[in-house]
Structure formats: C-alpha cells, structure tokens
PDB file of C-alpha atoms in Angstrom:
ATOM      1  CA  MET A   1     -15.095 -35.127 -28.440  1.00 72.00           C
ATOM      2  CA  LEU A   2     -13.190 -33.853 -32.182  1.00 71.00           C
ATOM      3  CA  LYS A   3     -17.122 -33.005 -33.767  1.00 74.00           C
ATOM      4  CA  LEU A   4     -17.780 -30.678 -30.356  1.00 75.00           C
ATOM      5  CA  ILE A   5     -14.264 -28.881 -30.748  1.00 74.00           C
ATOM      6  CA  GLN A   6     -15.269 -27.956 -34.325  1.00 75.00           C
ATOM      7  CA  THR A   7     -18.028 -26.645 -33.639  1.00 74.00           C
ATOM      8  CA  GLU A   8     -17.019 -24.571 -31.842  1.00 73.00           C
ATOM      9  CA  PHE A   9     -14.347 -23.276 -33.897  1.00 73.00           C
ATOM     10  CA  LEU A  10     -17.178 -23.037 -36.615  1.00 74.00           C
ATOM     11  CA  LYS A  11     -18.737 -20.212 -33.562  1.00 75.00           C
ATOM     12  CA  LEU A  12     -15.935 -18.150 -33.242  1.00 75.00           C
ATOM     13  CA  ARG A  13     -16.090 -16.534 -36.575  1.00 73.00           C
ATOM     14  CA  ARG A  14     -19.332 -15.015 -35.908  1.00 74.00           C
ATOM     15  CA  ARG A  15     -17.804 -13.591 -32.934  1.00 77.00           C
ATOM     16  CA  LYS A  16     -15.591 -10.851 -33.640  1.00 80.00           C
ATOM     17  CA  LEU A  17     -14.641  -9.253 -30.136  1.00 83.00           C
ATOM     18  CA  ILE A  18     -12.750 -12.816 -29.424  1.00 84.00           C
ATOM     19  CA  TRP A  19     -10.615 -11.498 -31.927  1.00 86.00           C
ATOM     20  CA  ILE A  20     -10.592  -7.838 -31.136  1.00 89.00           C
ATOM     21  CA  MET A  21      -9.482  -8.546 -27.507  1.00 89.00           C
ATOM     22  CA  MET A  22      -6.444 -10.555 -29.602  1.00 90.00           C
ATOM     23  CA  LEU A  23      -4.589  -6.928 -29.406  1.00 92.00           C
ATOM     24  CA  ALA A  24      -4.099  -6.793 -26.044  1.00 92.00           C
ATOM     25  CA  ALA A  25      -0.978  -8.837 -26.472  1.00 92.00           C
ATOM     26  CA  PHE A  26       0.125  -5.799 -28.068  1.00 93.00           C
ATOM     27  CA  VAL A  27       0.166  -3.860 -24.704  1.00 92.00           C
ATOM     28  CA  MET A  28       2.569  -4.523 -22.908  1.00 92.00           C
ATOM     29  CA  PRO A  29       5.033  -4.911 -25.482  1.00 91.00           C
ATOM     30  CA  PHE A  30       4.125  -1.494 -26.608  1.00 92.00           C
ATOM     31  CA  PHE A  31       4.312  -0.027 -23.382  1.00 91.00           C
ATOM     32  CA  ALA A  32       8.036  -1.759 -22.767  1.00 89.00           C
ATOM     33  CA  LEU A  33       8.678   0.131 -26.275  1.00 88.00           C
ATOM     34  CA  LEU A  34       7.712   3.755 -24.698  1.00 88.00           C
ATOM     35  CA  TYR A  35       9.579   2.691 -21.367  1.00 86.00           C
ATOM     36  CA  PHE A  36      12.978   2.383 -22.707  1.00 84.00           C
ATOM     37  CA  HIS A  37      12.269   5.013 -25.525  1.00 81.00           C
ATOM     38  CA  TYR A  38      11.934   7.383 -22.400  1.00 82.00           C
ATOM     39  CA  PHE A  39      15.149   6.339 -20.705  1.00 77.00           C
ATOM     40  CA  GLY A  40      16.596   6.236 -24.247  1.00 74.00           C
ATOM     41  CA  LYS A  41      18.629   3.399 -23.996  1.00 70.00           C
ATOM     42  CA  THR A  42      20.012   0.958 -26.581  1.00 73.00           C
ATOM     43  CA  GLY A  43      22.043  -2.092 -26.494  1.00 76.00           C
ATOM     44  CA  VAL A  44      19.699  -3.180 -23.587  1.00 80.00           C
ATOM     45  CA  ASP A  45      20.053  -6.947 -22.322  1.00 84.00           C
ATOM     46  CA  PRO A  46      17.158  -8.848 -23.896  1.00 85.00           C
ATOM     47  CA  ILE A  47      15.760 -10.506 -20.693  1.00 86.00           C
ATOM     48  CA  GLN A  48      15.118  -6.840 -19.165  1.00 86.00           C
ATOM     49  CA  PHE A  49      13.325  -6.147 -22.338  1.00 87.00           C
ATOM     50  CA  TYR A  50      11.144  -9.457 -22.051  1.00 88.00           C
ATOM     51  CA  LYS A  51      10.185  -9.262 -18.636  1.00 86.00           C
ATOM     52  CA  TRP A  52       8.211  -5.296 -18.789  1.00 87.00           C
ATOM     53  CA  SER A  53       6.833  -6.927 -22.248  1.00 86.00           C
ATOM     54  CA  ALA A  54       5.910 -10.785 -21.257  1.00 88.00           C
ATOM     55  CA  PHE A  55       6.872 -11.810 -17.993  1.00 86.00           C
ATOM     56  CA  GLY A  56       4.848  -9.139 -15.900  1.00 83.00           C
ATOM     57  CA  PHE A  57       1.797  -7.876 -15.974  1.00 86.00           C
ATOM     58  CA  THR A  58       0.660  -9.828 -19.438  1.00 89.00           C
ATOM     59  CA  SER A  59       0.745 -12.761 -17.502  1.00 85.00           C
ATOM     60  CA  LEU A  60      -0.141 -11.839 -14.119  1.00 86.00           C
ATOM     61  CA  ILE A  61      -3.236  -9.380 -15.021  1.00 88.00           C
ATOM     62  CA  ILE A  62      -3.462  -8.800 -18.972  1.00 92.00           C
ATOM     63  CA  LEU A  63      -3.581 -12.828 -20.344  1.00 93.00           C
ATOM     64  CA  PRO A  64      -5.988 -13.712 -17.269  1.00 92.00           C
ATOM     65  CA  PHE A  65      -8.175 -10.847 -17.534  1.00 92.00           C
ATOM     66  CA  VAL A  66      -8.989 -11.779 -21.258  1.00 93.00           C
ATOM     67  CA  LEU A  67      -8.940 -15.266 -20.930  1.00 92.00           C
ATOM     68  CA  GLY A  68     -11.806 -15.166 -18.662  1.00 90.00           C
ATOM     69  CA  MET A  69     -13.457 -13.138 -20.651  1.00 90.00           C
ATOM     70  CA  LEU A  70     -13.143 -15.883 -23.462  1.00 90.00           C
ATOM     71  CA  CYS A  71     -14.323 -18.070 -20.692  1.00 88.00           C
ATOM     72  CA  THR A  72     -17.510 -16.177 -20.101  1.00 88.00           C
ATOM     73  CA  ILE A  73     -17.996 -15.484 -23.814  1.00 87.00           C
ATOM     74  CA  LEU A  74     -18.090 -19.359 -24.612  1.00 84.00           C
ATOM     75  CA  MET A  75     -19.716 -20.471 -21.927  1.00 82.00           C
ATOM     76  CA  HIS A  76     -23.552 -17.680 -21.814  1.00 78.00           C
ATOM     77  CA  ASP A  77     -25.215 -18.427 -25.365  1.00 72.00           C
ATOM     78  CA  GLU A  78     -26.008 -21.700 -24.544  1.00 71.00           C
ATOM     79  CA  ASN A  79     -26.785 -20.795 -20.693  1.00 71.00           C
ATOM     80  CA  GLN A  80     -28.360 -17.746 -21.104  1.00 67.00           C
ATOM     81  CA  SER A  81     -30.613 -19.515 -24.287  1.00 64.00           C
ATOM     82  CA  ASP A  82     -31.319 -22.586 -22.349  1.00 64.00           C
ATOM     83  CA  MET A  83     -29.315 -24.307 -25.661  1.00 66.00           C
ATOM     84  CA  LEU A  84     -27.726 -26.884 -22.793  1.00 64.00           C
ATOM     85  CA  LYS A  85     -30.875 -28.504 -22.336  1.00 64.00           C
ATOM     86  CA  GLN A  86     -31.521 -29.572 -25.374  1.00 65.00           C
ATOM     87  CA  LEU A  87     -27.613 -30.012 -26.465  1.00 64.00           C
ATOM     88  CA  PHE A  88     -27.745 -32.895 -23.617  1.00 64.00           C
ATOM     89  CA  ILE A  89     -30.798 -34.537 -24.764  1.00 64.00           C
ATOM     90  CA  VAL A  90     -28.912 -35.172 -28.289  1.00 64.00           C
ATOM     91  CA  PRO A  91     -27.158 -36.546 -26.147  1.00 70.00           C
ATOM     92  CA  VAL A  92     -23.965 -34.692 -25.499  1.00 68.00           C
ATOM     93  CA  SER A  93     -21.299 -35.466 -23.150  1.00 77.00           C
ATOM     94  CA  LYS A  94     -21.489 -33.052 -20.395  1.00 76.00           C
ATOM     95  CA  MET A  95     -17.561 -32.762 -19.780  1.00 81.00           C
ATOM     96  CA  GLY A  96     -16.801 -33.244 -23.428  1.00 82.00           C
ATOM     97  CA  TYR A  97     -18.779 -30.350 -24.013  1.00 82.00           C
ATOM     98  CA  PHE A  98     -17.043 -28.384 -21.474  1.00 85.00           C
ATOM     99  CA  PHE A  99     -13.637 -29.627 -22.061  1.00 88.00           C
ATOM    100  CA  SER A 100     -14.152 -28.521 -25.680  1.00 87.00           C
ATOM    101  CA  LYS A 101     -14.319 -25.492 -24.616  1.00 89.00           C
ATOM    102  CA  PHE A 102     -10.909 -25.769 -22.191  1.00 92.00           C
ATOM    103  CA  PHE A 103      -9.546 -26.207 -25.480  1.00 92.00           C
ATOM    104  CA  ILE A 104     -10.472 -23.795 -27.263  1.00 91.00           C
ATOM    105  CA  VAL A 105      -9.352 -21.714 -24.220  1.00 93.00           C
ATOM    106  CA  LEU A 106      -5.915 -23.501 -24.388  1.00 94.00           C
ATOM    107  CA  LEU A 107      -5.386 -22.217 -27.904  1.00 93.00           C
ATOM    108  CA  TYR A 108      -6.454 -19.000 -27.908  1.00 93.00           C
ATOM    109  CA  SER A 109      -4.351 -18.364 -24.912  1.00 94.00           C
ATOM    110  CA  THR A 110      -1.212 -19.610 -26.866  1.00 94.00           C
ATOM    111  CA  CYS A 111      -1.869 -17.289 -29.469  1.00 94.00           C
ATOM    112  CA  PHE A 112      -2.175 -14.711 -27.539  1.00 94.00           C
ATOM    113  CA  MET A 113       1.377 -15.708 -25.967  1.00 94.00           C
ATOM    114  CA  LEU A 114       2.588 -16.171 -29.452  1.00 95.00           C
ATOM    115  CA  ILE A 115       1.312 -12.622 -30.992  1.00 95.00           C
ATOM    116  CA  THR A 116       3.359 -11.127 -27.424  1.00 94.00           C
ATOM    117  CA  THR A 117       6.216 -12.617 -28.363  1.00 94.00           C
ATOM    118  CA  VAL A 118       6.286 -11.380 -32.750  1.00 95.00           C
ATOM    119  CA  ALA A 119       5.656  -7.975 -30.523  1.00 94.00           C
ATOM    120  CA  SER A 120       7.872  -8.664 -28.709  1.00 92.00           C
ATOM    121  CA  VAL A 121      10.801  -8.998 -30.406  1.00 92.00           C
ATOM    122  CA  LEU A 122       9.451  -6.334 -33.129  1.00 92.00           C
ATOM    123  CA  PHE A 123       9.555  -3.637 -30.592  1.00 91.00           C
ATOM    124  CA  SER A 124      12.608  -4.629 -29.188  1.00 88.00           C
ATOM    125  CA  VAL A 125      14.988  -5.177 -32.115  1.00 88.00           C
ATOM    126  CA  LEU A 126      13.604  -2.584 -34.610  1.00 87.00           C
ATOM    127  CA  PRO A 127      13.922   0.653 -32.512  1.00 84.00           C
ATOM    128  CA  GLY A 128      17.253  -0.683 -31.771  1.00 83.00           C
ATOM    129  CA  TYR A 129      16.862  -1.594 -28.212  1.00 84.00           C
ATOM    130  CA  VAL A 130      17.840  -5.100 -28.160  1.00 84.00           C
ATOM    131  CA  THR A 131      19.987  -6.759 -30.989  1.00 83.00           C
ATOM    132  CA  PHE A 132      19.175 -10.034 -32.554  1.00 85.00           C
ATOM    133  CA  GLU A 133      19.740 -13.358 -31.186  1.00 86.00           C
ATOM    134  CA  TRP A 134      18.300 -16.373 -31.950  1.00 89.00           C
ATOM    135  CA  GLY A 135      19.519 -17.584 -28.370  1.00 89.00           C
ATOM    136  CA  SER A 136      17.176 -14.272 -26.374  1.00 89.00           C
ATOM    137  CA  VAL A 137      14.624 -15.175 -29.219  1.00 92.00           C
ATOM    138  CA  LEU A 138      14.017 -18.708 -28.364  1.00 93.00           C
ATOM    139  CA  PHE A 139      13.797 -18.082 -24.539  1.00 91.00           C
ATOM    140  CA  LEU A 140      11.320 -16.127 -25.097  1.00 92.00           C
ATOM    141  CA  LEU A 141       8.946 -18.148 -27.337  1.00 94.00           C
ATOM    142  CA  LYS A 142       9.720 -20.931 -24.782  1.00 92.00           C
ATOM    143  CA  LYS A 143       8.655 -19.270 -21.807  1.00 92.00           C
ATOM    144  CA  CYS A 144       5.384 -17.747 -23.392  1.00 93.00           C
ATOM    145  CA  LEU A 145       4.501 -21.094 -24.542  1.00 94.00           C
ATOM    146  CA  GLU A 146       4.691 -22.132 -20.977  1.00 93.00           C
ATOM    147  CA  ILE A 147       2.851 -19.215 -20.020  1.00 93.00           C
ATOM    148  CA  GLY A 148       0.188 -20.106 -22.783  1.00 93.00           C
ATOM    149  CA  ILE A 149      -0.905 -23.033 -21.294  1.00 94.00           C
ATOM    150  CA  LEU A 150      -0.120 -22.957 -17.873  1.00 94.00           C
ATOM    151  CA  THR A 151      -2.177 -19.455 -18.091  1.00 94.00           C
ATOM    152  CA  ALA A 152      -5.368 -22.095 -19.803  1.00 94.00           C
ATOM    153  CA  PHE A 153      -5.234 -24.706 -17.012  1.00 94.00           C
ATOM    154  CA  ALA A 154      -4.545 -21.664 -13.873  1.00 93.00           C
ATOM    155  CA  MET A 155      -8.259 -20.066 -15.501  1.00 91.00           C
ATOM    156  CA  LEU A 156     -10.130 -23.805 -15.561  1.00 92.00           C
ATOM    157  CA  PRO A 157     -11.739 -22.210 -12.620  1.00 91.00           C
ATOM    158  CA  ILE A 158     -13.012 -19.333 -13.916  1.00 91.00           C
ATOM    159  CA  LEU A 159     -14.543 -21.724 -16.837  1.00 90.00           C
ATOM    160  CA  ALA A 160     -16.003 -23.750 -14.451  1.00 89.00           C
ATOM    161  CA  VAL A 161     -17.681 -20.345 -13.159  1.00 89.00           C
ATOM    162  CA  ALA A 162     -18.816 -19.280 -16.529  1.00 87.00           C
ATOM    163  CA  ALA A 163     -20.907 -22.528 -16.982  1.00 83.00           C
ATOM    164  CA  SER A 164     -22.163 -22.632 -13.684  1.00 81.00           C
ATOM    165  CA  GLN A 165     -24.041 -18.338 -14.518  1.00 77.00           C
ATOM    166  CA  LYS A 166     -26.329 -17.671 -17.248  1.00 74.00           C
ATOM    167  CA  GLY A 167     -25.081 -13.947 -16.951  1.00 75.00           C
ATOM    168  CA  TYR A 168     -22.248 -12.193 -17.603  1.00 78.00           C
ATOM    169  CA  ILE A 169     -21.304 -10.022 -14.434  1.00 83.00           C
ATOM    170  CA  ILE A 170     -20.734 -12.789 -11.610  1.00 86.00           C
ATOM    171  CA  PRO A 171     -18.052 -14.923 -14.586  1.00 84.00           C
ATOM    172  CA  VAL A 172     -16.571 -11.229 -15.094  1.00 86.00           C
ATOM    173  CA  CYS A 173     -15.785 -10.057 -11.417  1.00 87.00           C
ATOM    174  CA  MET A 174     -14.465 -13.631 -10.457  1.00 87.00           C
ATOM    175  CA  THR A 175     -12.519 -13.195 -12.770  1.00 88.00           C
ATOM    176  CA  LEU A 176     -11.310  -9.560 -11.261  1.00 88.00           C
ATOM    177  CA  ILE A 177     -11.436 -11.048  -8.183  1.00 89.00           C
ATOM    178  CA  TYR A 178      -9.880 -14.138  -8.891  1.00 88.00           C
ATOM    179  CA  SER A 179      -6.462 -12.242 -10.760  1.00 85.00           C
ATOM    180  CA  PHE A 180      -6.049  -9.113  -8.411  1.00 84.00           C
ATOM    181  CA  LEU A 181      -6.388 -12.072  -5.590  1.00 85.00           C
ATOM    182  CA  CYS A 182      -3.192 -13.151  -6.810  1.00 82.00           C
ATOM    183  CA  PHE A 183      -0.683 -10.213  -5.782  1.00 78.00           C
ATOM    184  CA  PHE A 184      -2.340 -10.204  -1.594  1.00 80.00           C
ATOM    185  CA  ILE A 185      -1.970 -14.284  -1.892  1.00 82.00           C
ATOM    186  CA  MET A 186       1.446 -13.979  -3.661  1.00 80.00           C
ATOM    187  CA  THR A 187       3.615 -12.301  -0.827  1.00 79.00           C
ATOM    188  CA  ALA A 188       2.026 -14.580   1.893  1.00 79.00           C
ATOM    189  CA  ASN A 189       2.530 -17.833   0.149  1.00 83.00           C
ATOM    190  CA  MET A 190       3.730 -18.165  -3.487  1.00 86.00           C
ATOM    191  CA  TYR A 191       1.678 -21.963  -3.881  1.00 89.00           C
ATOM    192  CA  LEU A 192      -1.734 -21.312  -3.052  1.00 89.00           C
ATOM    193  CA  HIS A 193      -3.145 -19.162  -6.350  1.00 89.00           C
ATOM    194  CA  PRO A 194      -2.353 -20.815  -9.409  1.00 91.00           C
ATOM    195  CA  LEU A 195      -1.443 -17.294 -11.071  1.00 90.00           C
ATOM    196  CA  SER A 196       1.775 -16.854  -8.622  1.00 88.00           C
ATOM    197  CA  SER A 197       2.247 -20.671  -9.397  1.00 90.00           C
ATOM    198  CA  ILE A 198       2.591 -19.740 -13.001  1.00 90.00           C
ATOM    199  CA  SER A 199       5.419 -16.955 -11.909  1.00 87.00           C
ATOM    200  CA  VAL A 200       7.326 -19.986 -10.091  1.00 88.00           C
ATOM    201  CA  ILE A 201       7.377 -21.945 -13.087  1.00 90.00           C
ATOM    202  CA  ILE A 202       8.869 -19.486 -15.213  1.00 89.00           C
ATOM    203  CA  ALA A 203      10.919 -17.983 -13.087  1.00 85.00           C
ATOM    204  CA  ARG A 204      12.970 -21.986 -11.852  1.00 84.00           C
ATOM    205  CA  ASN A 205      16.822 -21.916 -12.374  1.00 78.00           C
ATOM    206  CA  GLY A 206      16.772 -18.081 -12.068  1.00 76.00           C
ATOM    207  CA  ASP A 207      15.699 -18.651 -15.319  1.00 75.00           C
ATOM    208  CA  ILE A 208      14.623 -14.592 -15.093  1.00 77.00           C
ATOM    209  CA  PRO A 209      16.840 -12.264 -13.315  1.00 71.00           C
ATOM    210  CA  GLY A 210      15.562  -9.549 -10.283  1.00 69.00           C
ATOM    211  CA  LEU A 211      12.484 -11.253  -9.579  1.00 69.00           C
ATOM    212  CA  ALA A 212      12.374 -11.867  -5.787  1.00 69.00           C
ATOM    213  CA  PHE A 213      10.008 -14.520  -4.393  1.00 72.00           C
ATOM    214  CA  THR A 214       9.313 -14.295  -0.749  1.00 72.00           C
ATOM    215  CA  GLN A 215       9.843 -18.134  -0.675  1.00 78.00           C
ATOM    216  CA  ALA A 216      11.908 -20.647  -2.201  1.00 81.00           C
ATOM    217  CA  ILE A 217      11.297 -22.413  -5.238  1.00 83.00           C
ATOM    218  CA  ASN A 218       9.008 -25.481  -5.692  1.00 87.00           C
ATOM    219  CA  VAL A 219       7.906 -26.532  -8.768  1.00 91.00           C
ATOM    220  CA  PRO A 220       6.731 -29.642  -8.200  1.00 92.00           C
ATOM    221  CA  LEU A 221       3.992 -27.882  -5.135  1.00 93.00           C
ATOM    222  CA  ALA A 222       3.387 -25.207  -7.537  1.00 92.00           C
ATOM    223  CA  PHE A 223       2.132 -27.478 -10.602  1.00 94.00           C
ATOM    224  CA  LEU A 224       0.432 -29.309  -7.388  1.00 94.00           C
ATOM    225  CA  CYS A 225      -1.261 -25.810  -6.942  1.00 93.00           C
ATOM    226  CA  ILE A 226      -2.312 -25.578 -10.375  1.00 94.00           C
ATOM    227  CA  PHE A 227      -3.617 -29.428 -10.466  1.00 94.00           C
ATOM    228  CA  VAL A 228      -5.658 -29.132  -7.130  1.00 94.00           C
ATOM    229  CA  TRP A 229      -7.747 -26.139  -8.600  1.00 93.00           C
ATOM    230  CA  ASP A 230      -8.176 -27.533 -11.059  1.00 92.00           C
ATOM    231  CA  ILE A 231      -9.884 -30.925  -9.915  1.00 93.00           C
ATOM    232  CA  ALA A 232     -12.264 -28.803  -7.995  1.00 93.00           C
ATOM    233  CA  ALA A 233     -12.915 -26.528 -11.072  1.00 91.00           C
ATOM    234  CA  VAL A 234     -13.958 -29.896 -12.470  1.00 90.00           C
ATOM    235  CA  LEU A 235     -15.815 -31.393  -9.861  1.00 91.00           C
ATOM    236  CA  LEU A 236     -17.816 -28.343  -9.673  1.00 89.00           C
ATOM    237  CA  THR A 237     -18.922 -28.565 -13.146  1.00 86.00           C
ATOM    238  CA  ASN A 238     -19.326 -32.245 -12.779  1.00 83.00           C
ATOM    239  CA  ILE A 239     -22.021 -30.978 -10.069  1.00 85.00           C
ATOM    240  CA  THR A 240     -23.777 -28.248 -12.102  1.00 82.00           C
ATOM    241  CA  LEU A 241     -24.213 -29.078 -15.107  1.00 77.00           C
ATOM    242  CA  GLY A 242     -25.332 -32.404 -13.753  1.00 73.00           C
ATOM    243  CA  LYS A 243     -28.251 -30.732 -12.702  1.00 71.00           C
ATOM    244  CA  ARG A 244     -29.051 -28.993 -15.866  1.00 65.00           C
ATOM    245  CA  LYS A 245     -31.726 -31.648 -16.694  1.00 59.00           C
TER     246      LYS A 245
END
C-alpha cells in the first residue's frame, strides 16, 4: 500500500494541471474581498467573511468539482492504456490500488482547504476588513480541515465512477451532476446527498450563524449518509475492478 502511494506521488510530478487546479482555492476568498470592498465595510465579523470565502461555494461547488477532475485524471492513464491488466498481473491489490488513489484525493483536498484558509485570512486582514484574532483564525482552520477531509470521502463515488470508465466525459459529467444535484436534494432532504450532509456537520451547534436548514441538524444521520454512499462506491469499485482480467 505504501509503495502504491509513493508511486502515485511520483506520478503527480508530471501532471502540471493538478497543481494549476490548486489555484481555484483563491477564487472565493478573492470574490469575498471584492464583495466587501464594494460595500466598503470595515470591522466585519470574521465568520461573515469566511462564510463567503470558505464555507459557501468553495465547499459545495468548487472543491467537489476540482476533486472530481482530480479523480478522473488519477484514473484516466491506467484505464486508457489498459495498464490495469498489467498491474493486476504483478499482482497489485485491486482495492489497494483504489485506496492509494483515494489517499491522494484526501491529501489534495486537505491541502486545498489549507490554502483557502491562508487566502481567507490574507484577503480579509490585509485590506483591513477583518481584525486579526487567533480565535477566529483557528476556527476557520478547524472548519476548513473538516471540509477538506469530509469532502474527500464525499467524492469517493466519483472516484468509483472514474475507476469504471476509460474516458474523461462520463466522470466529468457525473461530477457536475453530483455537485448540482446536492442543491436540489438539499431542499427536500439534507441527509440524502453526502455534500449536503457535510454542510450539516460543518454547521453543527450553530457554529456558522445565518445558515437556514430545512430540517433539524442530525450529525449522526449526516455521517451515516456519507458512510452509505462510500460503502456503495467501494462495492461498485470492487465489482468493476474484479472484471478487469
């Protein structure tokens, strides 16, 4: 398993697009900067700024889409050139191969949210919109780490779809459908989609004021939703890779 992870790291050095995608972490902090600059507000509540820069579109759309692209890229090369058959002859554990890819997604997601944290602090404090306080910075860091880790698990179904396909089109389309489906399902039931369940977990105990939910917050149910989707993704991958002989 460790050798597989090491191999994935070595392959990342040749994929410049993956590092370019990391720049998306600056998108919402920058728009938050423009938003508060437009209204000319100073002395803004830090949580209000971070809702724009890290807790909103970053966690619901930008990060899931970036991770979906990452899942597709990680799986594409071996699928496209039928290298999986050679790998499994070696032999390489099919699920070990899958989870080594997931480890990269998990690490990438965490780094992405750490960059979002730094960008949010810089774009809020340097222009003077937010007063620097260690308490609010640590709160932002904690929430961003939670988002980074949980979103990686929420994207496991997309990694499973990417593992079952040889091309880019279906995994990318599934990423878009998966991300936007969250908004439609969220209004009816927040515990049917992993991404909406993450919002419930992040906003537990009223940590992020101003967020309105259609249902009562139930953190165990939110974790159960993510767990069920992940188990289904692992089973799908086991079946799909099991057919590659």
